[in-house]
Amino acid sequence: ALHDQRPDTPPYEVVVVDNNSTDDTRGVVQRFLDRGIVRYVFEERQGLSVARNRGVAAARADILAFTDDDVRVDSAWVRTLARALEEQPDVEMVGGRVEPEWQGAPPSWLPDAGTAPLALVDYGSQSFRLTPRRPVCLIGANVAVRRRAFDRVGRFSPELQRLGNSIGPTEDEEFQTRLLSTGAGALYEPRMAARTLVPHERLSKAYYRAWHRGHGRFYALMRD
């Protein structure tokens, strides 16, 4: 968990952005504030990009790592991403695997349909740099970016978040595309591991159709 990283982890802080939620986010975070590494930030305007940008503004470090509320990172997560960026100073962005915690049995058609709509990532067991020949997407559930990259190309784009009722990783891909277009380096690091809950309702063809419709709308907007 984020509040229980390995003893050899470099100094870090956890910024929790409450995106005007209707659950007990504030109360849950309050229980961790006395540990000294957790900070609570409230953002009234709802939206993934707005919330992430609020976190970027609030954070005080030179490396900004992102994950989601339904994701669990391993105990070496901070150490792994920090070391990857330290060892490759020209890399601006690093992301890793996102493995599933199945809430229901995966359907038989899943291998043919792929796992992109489930926000799962597994590009193999070897690290590699992203190139035009291998332009994979490092999703925001498990990614870290240097602050200087945000200073240079700007932050996430709220105008691209969740187009109506569509579903798709629009903000992640748009920011990565914008960053890499400047010649910045990006790295896939499989040792930077995380797990996400896959709810049963996402294991349906209806969900997959909705995700691909949303993703198609996003690509049309990007080209426009």
mmCIF file of C-alpha atoms in Angstrom, residues 84-94 129-130 146 148-149 152 179-180 182-187:
data_model
loop_
_atom_site.group_PDB
_atom_site.id
_atom_site.type_symbol
_atom_site.label_atom_id
_atom_site.label_comp_id
_atom_site.label_asym_id
_atom_site.label_seq_id
_atom_site.Cartn_x
_atom_site.Cartn_y
_atom_site.Cartn_z
ATOM 1 C CA ALA A 84 14.117 3.914 -12.926
ATOM 2 C CA LEU A 85 14.075 7.690 -13.385
ATOM 3 C CA GLU A 86 17.363 8.113 -11.519
ATOM 4 C CA GLU A 87 19.113 5.558 -13.725
ATOM 5 C CA GLN A 88 17.797 7.139 -16.946
ATOM 6 C CA PRO A 89 17.855 10.920 -16.472
ATOM 7 C CA ASP A 90 16.614 11.628 -19.998
ATOM 8 C CA VAL A 91 13.403 9.669 -19.412
ATOM 9 C CA GLU A 92 10.453 11.931 -18.529
ATOM 10 C CA MET A 93 7.791 9.269 -17.956
ATOM 11 C CA VAL A 94 7.755 5.711 -16.657
ATOM 12 C CA ARG A 129 11.698 2.497 -24.174
ATOM 13 C CA LEU A 130 8.676 3.651 -26.079
ATOM 14 C CA ARG A 146 8.853 14.360 -13.893
ATOM 15 C CA ARG A 148 9.693 19.400 -15.515
ATOM 16 C CA ALA A 149 7.638 17.561 -18.150
ATOM 17 C CA ARG A 152 7.226 22.111 -20.461
ATOM 18 C CA LEU A 179 4.797 14.711 -24.227
ATOM 19 C CA LEU A 180 6.433 12.265 -26.628
ATOM 20 C CA THR A 182 8.554 16.886 -27.921
ATOM 21 C CA GLY A 183 11.152 14.112 -28.130
ATOM 22 C CA ALA A 184 10.886 13.163 -24.448
ATOM 23 C CA GLY A 185 11.873 9.666 -23.405
ATOM 24 C CA ALA A 186 9.371 7.233 -21.873
ATOM 25 C CA LEU A 187 9.955 3.837 -20.303
#
